XYZ file of C-alpha atoms in Angstrom:
653
model
C 125.800 -0.081 21.011
C 122.582 0.518 22.975
C 119.901 1.792 20.596
C 116.457 2.898 21.719
C 113.355 0.911 20.783
C 112.476 3.458 18.069
C 115.975 3.356 16.592
C 115.925 -0.440 16.550
C 112.585 -0.403 14.716
C 113.819 2.127 12.119
C 117.089 0.187 11.661
C 115.216 -3.056 11.133
C 112.880 -1.482 8.560
C 115.775 0.191 6.724
C 117.956 -2.937 6.585
C 115.229 -5.586 6.300
C 116.342 -6.762 2.852
C 119.922 -7.204 4.023
C 119.115 -9.066 7.223
C 121.556 -11.935 7.691
C 121.501 -14.706 10.296
C 124.797 -16.491 10.979
C 124.692 -19.726 12.949
C 128.005 -20.678 14.544
C 129.406 -23.902 15.887
C 127.419 -25.391 18.758
C 128.750 -25.537 22.307
C 128.467 -29.019 23.788
C 127.240 -28.337 27.341
C 127.481 -31.984 28.460
C 131.114 -32.218 27.263
C 131.926 -28.982 29.078
C 130.365 -30.277 32.291
C 132.336 -33.532 32.053
C 135.590 -31.666 31.370
C 135.264 -28.991 34.074
C 133.121 -30.887 36.638
C 135.550 -30.192 39.469
C 135.455 -26.396 38.953
C 131.933 -25.954 40.211
C 128.735 -24.700 38.588
C 129.523 -20.988 38.894
C 132.895 -21.187 37.140
C 131.497 -23.522 34.478
C 128.732 -20.995 33.794
C 131.316 -18.255 33.320
C 133.242 -20.464 30.896
C 130.160 -21.102 28.776
C 129.210 -17.431 28.877
C 132.728 -16.437 27.742
C 132.578 -18.926 24.870
C 129.280 -17.475 23.655
C 130.530 -13.897 23.933
C 133.713 -14.800 22.063
C 131.711 -16.253 19.182
C 129.473 -13.183 19.000
C 132.484 -10.869 19.155
C 134.214 -12.693 16.298
C 131.104 -12.606 14.133
C 130.537 -8.915 14.802
C 134.171 -8.045 13.969
C 133.946 -10.165 10.834
C 130.987 -8.101 9.609
C 131.614 -4.654 11.073
C 135.394 -4.781 11.235
C 137.511 -3.252 14.010
C 136.217 -0.248 15.892
C 136.750 2.808 13.703
C 138.896 5.422 15.418
C 138.980 9.125 14.527
C 141.785 9.891 12.102
C 143.383 12.188 14.681
C 143.602 9.270 17.125
C 145.073 6.997 14.453
C 147.698 9.640 13.659
C 148.695 9.838 17.333
C 149.049 6.038 17.501
C 151.068 5.829 14.272
C 153.442 8.737 14.981
C 155.016 7.063 17.956
C 156.488 3.711 18.828
C 158.868 1.564 16.863
C 161.862 3.469 15.539
C 159.889 6.675 15.091
C 161.497 8.717 17.894
C 165.014 7.543 16.968
C 164.503 8.428 13.290
C 163.137 11.872 14.191
C 166.113 12.570 16.441
C 168.650 11.352 13.848
C 167.103 13.407 11.040
C 166.956 16.520 13.191
C 170.664 16.152 13.974
C 171.635 15.280 10.387
C 169.604 18.071 8.734
C 170.199 20.631 11.473
C 166.482 21.280 11.906
C 164.238 21.325 14.996
C 162.457 18.074 15.772
C 159.135 19.903 15.376
C 159.896 20.374 11.659
C 160.626 16.656 11.261
C 157.432 15.733 13.121
C 155.450 18.119 10.936
C 156.857 16.380 7.851
C 155.944 12.991 9.355
C 152.366 14.215 9.913
C 152.194 15.204 6.213
C 153.374 11.732 5.261
C 150.636 10.230 7.431
C 147.964 12.380 5.735
C 149.331 11.315 2.333
C 149.190 7.625 3.241
C 146.312 6.937 5.601
C 142.809 5.835 4.721
C 139.898 7.721 6.256
C 137.122 5.144 6.088
C 133.502 6.342 6.309
C 130.481 4.178 5.596
C 128.953 6.979 3.521
C 131.873 6.963 1.079
C 131.766 3.207 0.764
C 128.000 3.301 0.225
C 128.534 5.812 -2.607
C 131.169 3.596 -4.245
C 128.880 0.555 -3.859
C 125.961 2.498 -5.389
C 127.992 3.486 -8.470
C 129.470 0.008 -8.782
C 126.018 -1.616 -8.614
C 124.870 0.611 -11.491
C 127.922 -0.042 -13.695
C 128.452 -3.730 -13.015
C 125.298 -5.274 -14.566
C 125.746 -3.181 -17.708
C 129.182 -4.456 -18.669
C 129.620 -7.845 -16.958
C 127.363 -10.821 -17.421
C 128.096 -12.788 -14.279
C 130.071 -12.877 -11.062
C 131.277 -16.048 -9.344
C 133.487 -16.571 -6.318
C 135.299 -19.770 -5.374
C 136.826 -20.568 -1.983
C 135.773 -17.520 0.058
C 134.547 -19.687 2.921
C 138.098 -20.811 3.781
C 139.119 -17.149 4.018
C 136.195 -16.301 6.313
C 137.165 -19.058 8.755
C 140.660 -17.592 9.196
C 139.383 -14.000 9.297
C 137.376 -14.794 12.442
C 140.591 -15.196 14.440
C 143.388 -13.401 12.607
C 143.948 -10.416 10.316
C 144.208 -11.355 6.645
C 145.927 -9.754 3.668
C 144.353 -10.360 0.261
C 146.960 -10.619 -2.534
C 145.184 -10.632 -5.913
C 146.633 -10.580 -9.419
C 146.301 -7.166 -11.064
C 144.966 -6.844 -14.583
C 142.379 -4.058 -14.399
C 141.429 -0.969 -12.394
C 138.238 -2.880 -11.557
C 140.398 -5.088 -9.313
C 140.328 -2.298 -6.709
C 136.542 -2.502 -6.462
C 135.747 -6.171 -6.997
C 137.020 -7.629 -3.732
C 135.495 -4.783 -1.702
C 132.186 -5.344 -3.501
C 132.368 -9.098 -2.904
C 133.112 -8.678 0.803
C 130.286 -6.168 1.138
C 127.928 -8.536 -0.687
C 128.863 -11.378 1.697
C 128.400 -9.194 4.829
C 132.150 -9.001 5.502
C 134.112 -5.935 6.533
C 135.675 -4.566 3.297
C 139.477 -4.478 3.037
C 141.817 -1.514 3.381
C 143.502 -1.408 -0.036
C 147.105 -0.357 -0.732
C 146.861 1.803 -3.868
C 149.523 3.643 -5.844
C 149.812 7.357 -5.192
C 148.952 7.898 -8.884
C 145.328 7.038 -8.021
C 144.954 9.796 -5.447
C 143.814 12.311 -8.077
C 140.596 14.272 -7.555
C 137.761 13.282 -7.357
C 138.492 9.564 -7.065
C 141.335 9.941 -4.555
C 139.207 11.293 -1.678
C 136.417 8.873 -2.581
C 138.735 5.848 -2.534
C 140.379 7.043 0.680
C 136.965 7.309 2.317
C 136.115 3.806 1.073
C 139.222 2.309 2.700
C 142.157 2.873 0.306
C 145.523 4.019 1.594
C 148.095 5.393 -0.830
C 151.792 4.585 -1.119
C 154.592 5.941 -3.250
C 156.090 3.759 -5.933
C 159.487 4.208 -4.324
C 160.639 5.714 -1.059
C 164.216 4.458 -0.959
C 166.412 6.703 1.159
C 163.537 8.432 2.974
C 163.788 6.884 6.432
C 161.039 9.056 7.879
C 158.518 7.931 5.248
C 159.567 4.319 5.845
C 158.982 4.456 9.585
C 155.615 6.231 9.221
C 154.467 3.685 6.654
C 155.692 0.715 8.710
C 153.972 2.051 11.844
C 150.734 2.486 9.878
C 150.867 -1.129 8.686
C 151.573 -2.242 12.270
C 148.474 -0.330 13.390
C 146.302 -2.007 10.741
C 147.587 -5.474 11.663
C 147.263 -4.897 15.412
C 143.680 -3.654 15.076
C 142.747 -6.605 12.847
C 141.892 -4.793 9.607
C 141.622 -6.877 6.453
C 144.104 -5.524 3.920
C 144.646 -5.903 0.194
C 147.674 -5.192 -1.986
C 148.888 -6.118 -5.452
C 152.188 -7.979 -5.337
C 152.915 -7.200 -9.007
C 152.979 -3.478 -8.248
C 151.148 -2.208 -11.317
C 148.616 -3.747 -13.688
C 149.849 -6.469 -16.028
C 149.584 -5.170 -19.594
C 150.370 -8.606 -21.013
C 147.918 -10.795 -19.066
C 150.750 -12.804 -17.456
C 151.713 -12.554 -13.811
C 154.527 -10.040 -13.430
C 157.657 -10.525 -11.337
C 156.769 -9.695 -7.718
C 157.618 -6.344 -6.165
C 158.887 -7.165 -2.693
C 158.632 -3.798 -0.921
C 155.050 -4.048 0.337
C 155.383 -7.714 1.292
C 158.607 -6.992 3.163
C 156.966 -4.080 5.000
C 154.078 -6.327 6.092
C 156.474 -9.012 7.311
C 158.431 -6.381 9.271
C 155.215 -5.005 10.773
C 154.179 -8.508 11.842
C 157.590 -9.166 13.372
C 157.066 -6.165 15.642
C 154.711 -8.432 17.609
C 151.406 -6.839 16.616
C 149.476 -10.152 16.383
C 149.962 -13.887 16.931
C 149.506 -14.637 13.225
C 148.847 -12.980 9.881
C 147.407 -14.778 6.848
C 148.167 -13.986 3.196
C 145.399 -14.984 0.786
C 146.400 -15.402 -2.892
C 143.476 -14.387 -5.129
C 142.904 -14.775 -8.852
C 140.535 -12.395 -10.674
C 139.596 -13.623 -14.146
C 137.755 -11.456 -16.707
C 136.144 -12.585 -19.940
C 137.570 -9.320 -21.292
C 139.244 -6.355 -19.583
C 138.060 -2.785 -20.048
C 141.615 -1.490 -20.654
C 142.519 -3.805 -23.556
C 143.011 -1.007 -26.133
C 145.096 1.112 -23.760
C 147.320 -1.919 -23.086
C 147.686 -2.494 -26.830
C 148.946 1.080 -27.355
C 151.430 0.784 -24.484
C 152.781 -2.551 -25.726
C 153.341 -0.945 -29.115
C 155.576 1.636 -27.444
C 153.224 4.460 -26.467
C 153.728 6.223 -23.134
C 151.514 5.146 -20.240
C 148.700 7.636 -19.752
C 148.608 9.283 -16.341
C 145.402 8.687 -14.377
C 143.251 11.808 -14.325
C 139.673 13.090 -14.330
C 139.918 13.617 -18.088
C 140.931 9.997 -18.605
C 138.039 8.913 -16.419
C 135.552 10.867 -18.518
C 137.010 9.493 -21.767
C 136.581 5.975 -20.411
C 132.793 6.335 -20.286
C 132.438 4.953 -23.812
C 134.137 1.712 -22.702
C 131.391 1.172 -20.135
C 128.825 0.650 -22.904
C 130.414 -2.616 -24.048
C 129.967 -6.178 -22.762
C 132.960 -7.852 -21.102
C 131.650 -11.278 -20.130
C 131.813 -12.906 -16.691
C 134.182 -12.386 -13.773
C 135.538 -15.188 -11.569
C 137.217 -14.539 -8.218
C 138.974 -17.582 -6.773
C 140.719 -17.733 -3.393
C 143.665 -20.016 -2.614
C 144.269 -21.587 0.783
C 145.427 -18.787 3.144
C 149.143 -18.863 4.014
C 150.049 -18.492 7.699
C 152.988 -16.119 8.127
C 153.668 -17.647 11.529
C 154.061 -21.071 9.890
C 156.213 -19.625 7.084
C 158.589 -18.015 9.586
C 158.740 -21.081 11.809
C 161.960 -21.232 13.810
C 163.270 -18.107 12.050
C 160.745 -15.840 13.750
C 162.693 -15.092 16.936
C 165.920 -14.605 15.012
C 164.315 -12.163 12.577
C 162.653 -10.250 15.420
C 166.129 -9.526 16.830
C 167.281 -7.968 13.546
C 166.765 -4.400 14.759
C 168.651 -4.991 18.017
C 171.877 -6.320 16.445
C 174.561 -4.678 14.378
C 177.438 -5.496 12.059
C 177.819 -8.814 10.265
C 175.069 -10.481 12.320
C 172.524 -7.793 11.332
C 173.543 -8.095 7.671
C 173.152 -11.879 7.844
C 169.701 -11.614 9.426
C 168.606 -9.001 6.879
C 169.749 -11.257 4.036
C 167.840 -14.138 5.621
C 164.724 -11.968 5.736
C 165.099 -10.941 2.072
C 165.378 -14.575 1.004
C 162.321 -15.508 3.053
C 160.276 -12.639 1.582
C 161.375 -13.559 -1.942
C 160.401 -17.223 -1.443
C 157.046 -16.192 0.041
C 156.377 -13.876 -2.923
C 157.006 -16.672 -5.435
C 154.792 -19.006 -3.400
C 151.986 -16.445 -3.543
C 152.385 -16.104 -7.336
C 152.262 -19.883 -7.761
C 149.119 -20.108 -5.623
C 147.456 -17.337 -7.661
C 148.288 -19.260 -10.837
C 147.024 -22.524 -9.334
C 143.552 -21.127 -8.585
C 143.264 -19.149 -11.829
C 140.187 -20.080 -13.820
C 140.837 -21.149 -17.420
C 138.268 -19.713 -19.811
C 137.099 -20.419 -23.320
C 138.494 -17.042 -24.411
C 142.005 -18.009 -23.268
C 141.865 -21.420 -24.899
C 140.535 -20.004 -28.176
C 143.210 -17.281 -28.198
C 145.964 -19.851 -27.561
C 144.800 -21.997 -30.491
C 144.257 -19.159 -32.979
C 147.515 -17.339 -32.253
C 149.365 -20.654 -32.537
C 148.228 -21.265 -36.101
C 150.813 -20.118 -38.653
C 148.450 -17.919 -40.653
C 146.287 -16.795 -37.743
C 143.379 -18.732 -39.240
C 141.985 -22.253 -38.976
C 139.134 -24.267 -40.405
C 136.436 -24.345 -37.770
C 136.692 -28.131 -37.312
C 140.451 -27.895 -36.703
C 139.897 -24.974 -34.343
C 137.373 -26.988 -32.313
C 139.632 -30.073 -32.263
C 142.601 -28.106 -30.852
C 140.477 -26.191 -28.355
C 138.938 -29.452 -27.171
C 142.376 -31.057 -26.817
C 143.611 -28.189 -24.633
C 140.388 -28.185 -22.628
C 140.568 -31.930 -21.973
C 144.160 -31.536 -20.798
C 143.040 -28.832 -18.354
C 140.224 -31.105 -17.157
C 142.669 -33.954 -16.581
C 144.740 -31.640 -14.361
C 141.616 -30.566 -12.436
C 142.116 -26.917 -13.374
C 139.135 -24.664 -12.582
C 137.184 -23.966 -15.779
C 134.693 -21.228 -16.560
C 131.071 -22.164 -17.280
C 131.545 -21.220 -20.944
C 134.520 -23.557 -21.367
C 132.757 -26.408 -19.556
C 129.753 -25.933 -21.813
C 131.879 -25.865 -24.959
C 133.673 -29.073 -23.964
C 130.409 -30.790 -23.130
C 128.808 -29.854 -26.456
C 131.937 -30.044 -28.602
C 131.055 -26.626 -30.022
C 132.979 -23.363 -29.502
C 130.476 -21.255 -31.459
C 129.613 -19.101 -28.427
C 133.297 -18.290 -27.858
C 133.657 -17.242 -31.489
C 130.586 -15.038 -31.232
C 131.816 -13.416 -28.000
C 135.229 -12.647 -29.476
C 133.633 -11.659 -32.770
C 131.390 -9.097 -31.066
C 134.570 -7.468 -29.705
C 136.166 -7.525 -33.163
C 138.941 -9.845 -31.974
C 138.130 -12.704 -34.378
C 136.122 -13.074 -37.526
C 134.425 -16.119 -38.977
C 134.206 -16.662 -42.697
C 131.370 -19.036 -43.581
C 131.035 -21.186 -46.641
C 132.405 -24.578 -47.533
C 135.623 -24.154 -45.498
C 134.114 -22.283 -42.475
C 137.236 -20.434 -41.298
C 137.975 -18.701 -37.969
C 140.504 -15.877 -38.360
C 142.358 -13.364 -36.151
C 142.612 -9.925 -37.817
C 146.343 -8.999 -37.808
C 145.586 -5.730 -36.001
C 143.950 -7.622 -33.102
C 146.660 -10.155 -32.354
C 148.261 -8.119 -29.561
C 144.928 -7.761 -27.733
C 144.100 -11.434 -28.162
C 147.569 -12.272 -26.853
C 146.543 -10.720 -23.504
C 143.807 -13.348 -23.105
C 146.112 -16.135 -24.228
C 148.581 -15.086 -21.541
C 146.063 -15.261 -18.693
C 146.187 -19.078 -18.938
C 149.649 -19.441 -20.488
C 151.215 -20.781 -17.277
C 149.032 -23.891 -17.635
C 150.627 -24.677 -21.018
C 154.202 -23.567 -20.250
C 155.814 -26.899 -19.314
C 153.663 -28.952 -21.776
C 154.707 -26.675 -24.647
C 158.412 -26.825 -23.760
C 158.158 -30.596 -23.388
C 156.467 -31.061 -26.765
C 159.132 -28.949 -28.479
C 161.933 -30.859 -26.755
C 160.478 -34.232 -27.771
C 159.955 -32.929 -31.303
C 163.623 -31.883 -31.424
C 164.650 -35.486 -30.723
C 165.644 -35.150 -27.048
C 165.850 -38.362 -25.062
C 163.874 -38.771 -21.852
C 166.972 -38.002 -19.757
C 167.532 -34.777 -21.732
C 164.028 -33.410 -21.262
C 164.460 -31.803 -17.834
C 167.764 -29.993 -18.641
C 166.200 -28.698 -21.868
C 163.079 -27.430 -20.091
C 165.144 -25.824 -17.311
C 167.299 -24.015 -19.869
C 164.264 -22.404 -21.496
C 162.659 -21.579 -18.146
C 165.866 -19.834 -17.076
C 165.890 -17.789 -20.284
C 162.203 -16.870 -19.792
C 162.430 -16.355 -16.013
C 161.171 -12.763 -16.237
C 158.233 -13.864 -18.381
C 157.282 -16.694 -16.019
C 158.650 -16.033 -12.514
C 156.419 -18.578 -10.760
C 157.534 -21.864 -12.309
C 156.371 -25.155 -10.736
C 158.057 -25.789 -7.414
C 158.854 -29.415 -8.245
C 159.718 -29.340 -11.922
C 160.739 -33.009 -12.124
C 157.285 -34.130 -10.936
C 155.595 -31.660 -13.297
C 157.549 -32.993 -16.277
C 156.770 -36.611 -15.342
C 153.044 -35.917 -14.915
C 152.919 -33.960 -18.195
C 154.679 -36.708 -20.110
C 152.228 -39.263 -18.700
C 149.233 -37.134 -19.829
C 150.720 -36.692 -23.311
C 151.027 -40.451 -23.612
C 147.531 -41.075 -22.290
C 146.127 -38.550 -24.769
C 147.973 -40.245 -27.639
C 150.139 -37.205 -28.402
C 153.323 -39.164 -27.574
C 153.751 -42.840 -28.325
C 152.988 -45.046 -25.317
C 155.415 -47.867 -26.188
C 158.277 -46.473 -24.120
C 159.866 -44.555 -26.963
C 159.699 -40.762 -27.163
C 157.982 -40.319 -30.477
C 155.863 -37.220 -31.042
C 152.687 -37.543 -33.114
C 152.845 -34.186 -34.849
C 149.391 -34.481 -36.426
C 147.733 -34.831 -32.997
C 145.501 -31.862 -32.121
C 147.101 -31.434 -28.680
C 150.613 -31.305 -30.191
C 149.512 -28.804 -32.838
C 147.973 -26.603 -30.135
C 150.915 -26.788 -27.679
C 153.970 -26.665 -29.932
C 153.725 -22.995 -31.066
C 152.559 -21.536 -27.709
C 155.898 -19.821 -26.915
C 156.999 -18.950 -30.457
C 156.358 -15.212 -29.989
C 158.841 -15.156 -27.069
C 161.439 -17.144 -29.018
C 161.191 -14.756 -31.949
C 161.371 -11.610 -29.779
C 164.415 -12.830 -27.827
C 166.183 -13.782 -31.060
C 165.560 -10.331 -32.605
C 166.739 -8.592 -29.425
C 169.930 -10.665 -29.286
C 170.764 -9.903 -32.921
C 170.097 -6.186 -32.354
C 172.404 -6.099 -29.331
C 175.155 -7.797 -31.318
C 175.022 -4.906 -33.806
C 175.302 -2.024 -31.311
C 177.683 0.690 -32.533
C 180.985 1.101 -30.685
C 179.853 4.370 -29.097
C 176.654 2.754 -27.801
C 173.039 3.804 -28.312
C 170.342 5.420 -26.189
C 167.797 2.871 -25.092
C 164.793 4.657 -26.601
C 166.507 4.788 -29.993
C 167.521 1.130 -29.706
C 163.948 0.080 -28.836
C 162.649 1.787 -31.959
C 165.273 -0.023 -34.014
C 164.315 -3.395 -32.483
C 160.641 -2.906 -33.272
C 161.513 -1.869 -36.832
C 163.752 -4.922 -37.204
C 160.958 -7.166 -35.916
C 158.533 -5.610 -38.389
C 160.991 -6.245 -41.212
C 161.402 -9.865 -40.082
C 157.617 -10.299 -40.267
C 157.541 -8.918 -43.820
C 160.419 -11.172 -44.894
C 158.897 -14.271 -43.313
C 161.762 -14.578 -40.780
C 159.208 -14.092 -37.962
C 155.541 -15.073 -37.895
C 154.203 -13.756 -34.570
C 153.418 -9.993 -34.600
C 152.472 -10.167 -30.900
C 156.151 -10.852 -30.134
C 156.878 -7.241 -31.097
C 155.757 -6.116 -27.648
C 157.443 -3.451 -25.508
C 157.078 -5.673 -22.408
C 158.698 -8.709 -24.054
C 161.526 -6.618 -25.520
C 162.149 -5.073 -22.098
C 162.392 -8.500 -20.446
C 164.700 -9.773 -23.183
C 166.962 -6.746 -22.663
C 167.133 -7.369 -18.901
C 167.992 -11.042 -19.424
C 170.754 -10.201 -21.888
C 172.125 -7.607 -19.465
C 172.162 -10.267 -16.721
C 174.001 -12.606 -19.086
C 176.626 -9.925 -19.703
C 175.792 -9.452 -23.386
C 175.061 -5.726 -22.981
C 176.042 -3.002 -20.506
C 173.307 -0.580 -19.431
C 174.316 2.782 -17.928
C 172.674 6.154 -17.279
C 173.602 9.507 -18.830
C 172.119 13.006 -18.810
C 168.788 13.026 -20.639
C 167.442 15.115 -23.488
C 164.361 17.298 -23.460
C 162.152 16.642 -20.427
C 164.127 13.599 -19.308
C 166.704 14.261 -16.608
C 168.339 10.838 -17.091
C 168.402 8.338 -19.940
C 169.798 4.857 -20.287
C 172.502 3.971 -22.813
C 173.282 0.484 -24.142
C 176.844 -0.541 -24.968
C 178.543 -3.756 -25.982
C 180.614 -5.272 -23.155
C 184.357 -4.719 -23.308
C 186.236 -7.736 -24.747
C 188.090 -9.827 -22.160
C 191.797 -8.998 -21.770
């Protein structure tokens, strides 16, 4: 705060290469004089001085963040206020224990949750990251950060990125550090608190939360008070709305617990506003692709550990392409709440039917906000050449195409993305400009995901064993082709123009767990898509709905969702054949995957990537919601305390 001359000299020498000068908005002195002329020179001087100090304060907080308090002080602030005292008293009475025991348990919860940020820890993480990053990634681009910075000057922000890799935890912190911004406090799963990374991440700004804490009111109030503290102090935060990493490449259905907790903390009156920033992180390839493949084939998820970290070293010797981080327009929570804010703030002071009604209103608001965030993440996602190539190759019936046909279909998809003003990676822009996707083939070929057979036919092929991995990259951009693919199939099935929207809605409802963030205005999306199909020549432009099946865009779009159709059909047939006594879910899953494999051998199915544990799980949930199967829990076998059993529903009386 007040360094000596020697310390200033040493600091300047040490940080010379990272010196940054930020020039803010000018203050118009003449306009200020004209506006406040009647207040006198002395008061006008104070006004101008305050304006200058406010700008400097905002810039300093933007870079250095809020004043760091000792962890002991933070604990004292968190373990009081809100409902904390009431919850402690109620638990002491219910459990018949002294309040000191309950407070001691609350203190343990705080230590389990809270970050303990130190610049030294962050510097160590940054040092390691700077050594690893250039070895495995070829480039790093950010889009739209400036709009986030403008809001961060005045209000706390919460970054909400998609989650496809463990590198997600580091990338935004690295980017903020690189841009001279205070790095975020990151909400991480308790599974990542293992030694030695747990203490390191905690020191770099991570705080850890349990996957579930339903029924533990003390944990809830400690966690909510901690979030209130972070918001009140103005810390930038980051959390993953999908909960865990997506093993499929698609956005997962949102987990509402963390978002609901942040909304509740804001409603406590901590700050005037809070901004959520949807963020898309796009990788050329992800480091965990082989682990995801094993899990989608039915293997158990490996628990994070030091041993797993050491085994992962070999993955850091490969090349994974470029990374794009794109930020959507920040969403004001104050604006989202609108007139509901005062009503929701009274939720804790009411009881009975009114409290239930307000709580339901809050749940609906949180759910709508979560879907809006998912849509915004999808909207700013960068479409890459890898995704386009994967979509085309996996759509071909034999998993192989002549190179000219491959280029034609890739170009058709790329031009459609261009027409919609979707953000494109440099590699995809280059391929579209040159009309050559050779670099994409070489990149995927180096990873063993495709092979190219030269000669007179010049064929690009997907090895059957690599389809599931390549499907991950197809899925990262699949939301762009969702409605166009459904529309092409509906037109091809002979639907009239009036029948298109009901047909599309029916499929979207069936696939609602696969694609939770459908377009907000589906009618407009269908109309715009149909217009583009006509302009591209894929659908006749004479007013009749006639599909030109030989068109490259039609051939690329039509089979995009076939793996989901096949998987849902196999699941439905398997559920129809459940024995009368039912079947344990694990045994049923094995049977489904065997049935799918048999269908592939018999030619009844053509998409091996449909035989995915994630897709089968979603199909099971949808069929349970439709009442086609009853899922219940029974005592487990072996190490499992509980297992799920599937039974056919009882016939109606």
